[in-house]
Coordinates of C-alpha atoms in Angstrom, one line a residue:
X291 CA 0.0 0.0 0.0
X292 CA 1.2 3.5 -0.6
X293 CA 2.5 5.4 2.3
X294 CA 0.4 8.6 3.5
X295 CA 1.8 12.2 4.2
X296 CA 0.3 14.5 6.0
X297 CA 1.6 18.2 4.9
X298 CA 0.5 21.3 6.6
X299 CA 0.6 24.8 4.9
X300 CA 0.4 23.3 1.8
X301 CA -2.0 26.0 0.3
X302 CA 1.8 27.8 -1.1
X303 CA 5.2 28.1 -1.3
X304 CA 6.7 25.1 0.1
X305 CA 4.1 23.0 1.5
X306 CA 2.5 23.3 -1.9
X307 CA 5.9 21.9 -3.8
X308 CA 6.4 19.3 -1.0
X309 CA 3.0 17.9 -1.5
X310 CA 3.1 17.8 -5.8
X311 CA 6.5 16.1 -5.4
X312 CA 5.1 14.0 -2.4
X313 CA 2.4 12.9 -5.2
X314 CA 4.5 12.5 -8.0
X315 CA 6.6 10.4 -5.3
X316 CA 4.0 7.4 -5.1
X317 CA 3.0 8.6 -2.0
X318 CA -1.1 9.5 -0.6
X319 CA -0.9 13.0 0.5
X320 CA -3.4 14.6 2.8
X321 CA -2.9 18.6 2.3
X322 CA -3.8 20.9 5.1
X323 CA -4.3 24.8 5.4
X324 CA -6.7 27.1 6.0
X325 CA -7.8 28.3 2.6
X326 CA -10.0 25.1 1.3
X327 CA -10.4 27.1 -2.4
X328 CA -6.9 26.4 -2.7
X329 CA -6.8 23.4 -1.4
X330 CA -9.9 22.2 -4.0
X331 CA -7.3 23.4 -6.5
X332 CA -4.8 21.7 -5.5
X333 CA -6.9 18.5 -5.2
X334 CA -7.8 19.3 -9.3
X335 CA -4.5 19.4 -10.4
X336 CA -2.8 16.3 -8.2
X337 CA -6.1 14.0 -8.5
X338 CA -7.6 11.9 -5.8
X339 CA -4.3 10.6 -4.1
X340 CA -4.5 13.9 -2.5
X341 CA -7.1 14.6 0.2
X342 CA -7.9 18.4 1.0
X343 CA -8.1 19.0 4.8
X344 CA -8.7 22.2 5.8
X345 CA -7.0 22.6 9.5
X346 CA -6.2 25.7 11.1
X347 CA -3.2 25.5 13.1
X348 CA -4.2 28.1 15.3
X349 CA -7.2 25.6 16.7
X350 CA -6.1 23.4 19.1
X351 CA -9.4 21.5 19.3
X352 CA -9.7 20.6 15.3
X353 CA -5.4 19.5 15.8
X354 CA -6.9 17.3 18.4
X355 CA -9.7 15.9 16.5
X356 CA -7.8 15.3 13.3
X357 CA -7.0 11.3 13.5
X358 CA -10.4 10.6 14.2
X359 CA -11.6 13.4 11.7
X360 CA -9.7 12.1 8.7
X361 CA -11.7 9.7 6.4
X362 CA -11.4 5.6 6.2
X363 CA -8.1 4.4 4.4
X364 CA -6.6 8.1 5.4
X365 CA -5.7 7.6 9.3
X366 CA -2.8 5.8 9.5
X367 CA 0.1 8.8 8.4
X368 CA 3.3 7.3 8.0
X369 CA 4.6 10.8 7.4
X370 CA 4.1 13.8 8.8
X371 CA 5.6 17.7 7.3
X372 CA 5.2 20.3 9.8
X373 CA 5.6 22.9 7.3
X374 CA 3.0 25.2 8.5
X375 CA 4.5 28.6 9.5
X376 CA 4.8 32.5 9.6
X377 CA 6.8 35.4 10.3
X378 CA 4.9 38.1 11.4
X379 CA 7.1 42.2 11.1
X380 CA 10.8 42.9 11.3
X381 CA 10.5 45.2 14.0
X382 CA 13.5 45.4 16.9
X383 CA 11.8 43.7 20.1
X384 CA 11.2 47.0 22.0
X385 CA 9.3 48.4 19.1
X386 CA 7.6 44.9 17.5
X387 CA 3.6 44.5 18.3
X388 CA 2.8 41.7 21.0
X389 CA 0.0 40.1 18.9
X390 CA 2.7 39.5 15.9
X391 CA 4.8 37.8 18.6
X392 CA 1.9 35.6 20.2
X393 CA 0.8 34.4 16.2
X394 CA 4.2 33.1 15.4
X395 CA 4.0 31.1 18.8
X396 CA 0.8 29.6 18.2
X397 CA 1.3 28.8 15.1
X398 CA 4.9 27.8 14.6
X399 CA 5.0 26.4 18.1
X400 CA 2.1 25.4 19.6
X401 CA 0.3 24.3 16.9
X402 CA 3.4 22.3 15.1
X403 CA 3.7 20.4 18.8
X404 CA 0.0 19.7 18.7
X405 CA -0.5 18.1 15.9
X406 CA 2.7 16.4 16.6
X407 CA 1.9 14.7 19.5
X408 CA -1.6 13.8 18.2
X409 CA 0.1 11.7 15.0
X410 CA 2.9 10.4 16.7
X411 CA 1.4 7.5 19.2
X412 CA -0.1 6.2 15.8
X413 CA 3.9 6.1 14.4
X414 CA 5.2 4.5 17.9
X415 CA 2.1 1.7 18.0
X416 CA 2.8 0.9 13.8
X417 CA 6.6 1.2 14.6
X418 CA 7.1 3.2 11.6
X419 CA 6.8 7.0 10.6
X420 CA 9.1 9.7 9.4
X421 CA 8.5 13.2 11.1
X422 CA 9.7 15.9 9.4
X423 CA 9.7 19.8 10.6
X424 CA 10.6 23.5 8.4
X425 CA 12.9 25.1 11.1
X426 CA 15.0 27.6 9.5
X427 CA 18.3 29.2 9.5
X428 CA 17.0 32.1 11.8
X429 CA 16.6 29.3 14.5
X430 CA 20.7 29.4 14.3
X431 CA 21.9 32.5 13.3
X432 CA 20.3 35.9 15.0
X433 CA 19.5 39.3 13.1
X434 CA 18.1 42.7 14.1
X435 CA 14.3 42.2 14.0
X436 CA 14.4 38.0 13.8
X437 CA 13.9 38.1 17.8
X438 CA 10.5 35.9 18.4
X439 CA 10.6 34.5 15.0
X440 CA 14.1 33.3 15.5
X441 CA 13.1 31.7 18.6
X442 CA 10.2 29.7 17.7
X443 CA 12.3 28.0 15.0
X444 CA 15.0 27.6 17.5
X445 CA 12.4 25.7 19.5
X446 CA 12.1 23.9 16.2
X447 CA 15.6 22.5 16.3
X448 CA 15.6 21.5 19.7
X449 CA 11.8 20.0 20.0
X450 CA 13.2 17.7 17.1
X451 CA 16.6 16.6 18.6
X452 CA 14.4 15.7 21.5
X453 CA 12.3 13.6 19.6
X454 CA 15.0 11.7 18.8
X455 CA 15.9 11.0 22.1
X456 CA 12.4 9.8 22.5
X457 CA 11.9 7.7 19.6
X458 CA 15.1 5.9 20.3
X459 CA 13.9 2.4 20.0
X460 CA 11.1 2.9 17.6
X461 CA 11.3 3.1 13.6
X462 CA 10.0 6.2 13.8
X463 CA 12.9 9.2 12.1
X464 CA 12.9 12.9 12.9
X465 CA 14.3 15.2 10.6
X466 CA 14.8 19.2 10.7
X467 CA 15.1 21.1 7.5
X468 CA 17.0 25.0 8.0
X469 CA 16.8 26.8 4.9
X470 CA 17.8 30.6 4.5
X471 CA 16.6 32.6 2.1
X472 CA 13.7 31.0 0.2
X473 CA 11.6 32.8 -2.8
X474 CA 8.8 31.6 -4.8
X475 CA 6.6 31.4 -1.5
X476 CA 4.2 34.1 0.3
X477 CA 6.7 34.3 3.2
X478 CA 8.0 38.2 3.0
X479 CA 4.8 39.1 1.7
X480 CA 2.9 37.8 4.7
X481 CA 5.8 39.2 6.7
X482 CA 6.1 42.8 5.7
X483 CA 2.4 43.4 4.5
X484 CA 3.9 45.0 1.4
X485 CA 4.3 43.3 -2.1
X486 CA 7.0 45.7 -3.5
X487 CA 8.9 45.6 0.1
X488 CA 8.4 41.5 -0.2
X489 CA 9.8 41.5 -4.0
X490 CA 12.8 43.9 -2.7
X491 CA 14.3 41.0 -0.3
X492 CA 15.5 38.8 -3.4
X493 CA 16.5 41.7 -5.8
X494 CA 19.5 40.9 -7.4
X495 CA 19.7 36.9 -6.0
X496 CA 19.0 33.7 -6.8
X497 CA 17.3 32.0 -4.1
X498 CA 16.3 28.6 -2.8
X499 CA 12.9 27.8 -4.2
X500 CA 10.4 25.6 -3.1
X501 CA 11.2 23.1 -5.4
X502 CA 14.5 22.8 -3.8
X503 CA 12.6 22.0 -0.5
X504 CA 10.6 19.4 -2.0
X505 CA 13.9 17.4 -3.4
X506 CA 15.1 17.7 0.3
X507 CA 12.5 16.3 1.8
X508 CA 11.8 13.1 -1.1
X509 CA 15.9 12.6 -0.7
X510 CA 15.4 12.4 3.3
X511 CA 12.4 9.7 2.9
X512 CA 14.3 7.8 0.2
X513 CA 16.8 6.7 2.5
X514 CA 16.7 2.9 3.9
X515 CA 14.9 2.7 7.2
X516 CA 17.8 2.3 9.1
X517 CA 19.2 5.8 8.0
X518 CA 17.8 9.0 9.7
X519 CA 19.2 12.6 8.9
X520 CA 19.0 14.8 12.1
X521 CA 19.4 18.3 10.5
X522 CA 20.1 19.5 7.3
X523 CA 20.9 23.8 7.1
X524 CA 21.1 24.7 3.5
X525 CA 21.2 28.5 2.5
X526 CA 21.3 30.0 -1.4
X527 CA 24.9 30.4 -2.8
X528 CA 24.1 33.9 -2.4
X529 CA 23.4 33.9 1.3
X530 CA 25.9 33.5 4.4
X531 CA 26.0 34.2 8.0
X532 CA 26.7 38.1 8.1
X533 CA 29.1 37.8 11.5
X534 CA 29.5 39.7 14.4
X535 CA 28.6 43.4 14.5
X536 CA 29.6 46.2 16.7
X537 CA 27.9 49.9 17.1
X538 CA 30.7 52.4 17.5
X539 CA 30.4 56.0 18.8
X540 CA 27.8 54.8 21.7
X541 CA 27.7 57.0 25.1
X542 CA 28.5 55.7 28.2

């Protein structure tokens, strides 16, 4: 029987890629989000080996519900893409709004451990599964106005090397993917509320693109059983760590 994938965020950007390659993979993918016109589309285009869920990740209750919610022949996830997640401003900390900071928790945090925990005794009790979570470069490397979004992917990379710990025993493999700077998604433009701001952040590169994700992740699941890839940080050509900085001329 083919394996099933659960992706979340898959209405764009990345989660949409992972799920089309997921497809084209041999694999049943159910496709969560919020926005079910998108997901319908998607559903058109990929055919019925994809199911359309809509699931907010904001909802703790649906999260809970899901295993139960999902239809006959769909329950049993082998493996589960916590893609799902947002930056919200690039404000320094003393000047960034409180309600930006709370969404990126819920969502990129709380939600993302949610629906982990809900899939995961299914994995343990099958003894197989493959977890697989979208941290992110700013999870490593600070910059001026990454503060709360840094730290909820830096929650990311240390929520999974605990899973490991955990799952030591079981077939069940835990992967993190970093990437930097990633176009072709809704990311900046959800970010800064401003299309031409958005477009300005990859002027004059060449990014990763979601496509690029989506060959990540079907290289990580290709790999024998026995094999499991903790991390994996990968960053444009164009992109590096900008180093330590230091603000001269400052009063006592």
């Amino acid at each position: 029987m083919k394996q099933i994938a659960l992706v979340t965020g898959a209405t764009a950007g990345l989660g949409k890629a992972i799920a089309e390659r997921l497809i084209h993979d041999g694999y049943r993918v159910i496709a969560t989000g919020r926005r079910q016109e998108r997901l319908d589309e998607l559903a058109g285009q990929l055919g019925p080996e994809l199911l359309p869920f809509r699931l907010d990740m904001d909802d703790a209750a649906a999260i809970a519900a899901l295993p139960g919610s999902l239809p006959d022949g769909w329950r049993d996830v082998d493996v589960l893409v916590n893609n799902a997640g947002l930056a919200l401003g690039m404000e320094k900390a003393q000047d960034a709004d409180i309600a930006n900071w709370q969404g990126m928790i819920s969502t990129n945090v709380t939600g993302m451990v949610e629906l982990t925990r809900v899939l995961l005794p299914g994995m343990v009790a099958r003894d197989r599964g493959h977890v697989i979570s979208l941290g992110s470069t700013a999870g490593i490397y600070p910059y001026t106005g990454g503060n709360v979004y840094g730290a909820t992917k830096a929650f990311v990379r240390q929520f999974m090397r605990n899973l490991r710990c955990d799952l030591l025993g079981h077939n069940v493999r835990v992967t993190n993917l970093e990437p930097g700077m990633c176009g072709g998604s809704e990311f900046s433009n959800v970010r800064l509320r401003d299309d031409a701001k958005a477009a300005a952040v990859y002027a004059d590169t060449k990014p990763l693109q979601p496509a690029d994700i989506a060959e990540t992740v079907a290289w990580v699941l290709s790999l024998p059983r026995h094999v499991n890839i903790n991390e994996i940080e990968l960053m444009p050509v164009c992109q590096s760590a900008g180093g330590l900085s230091v603000a001269r001329g400052m009063k006592e």
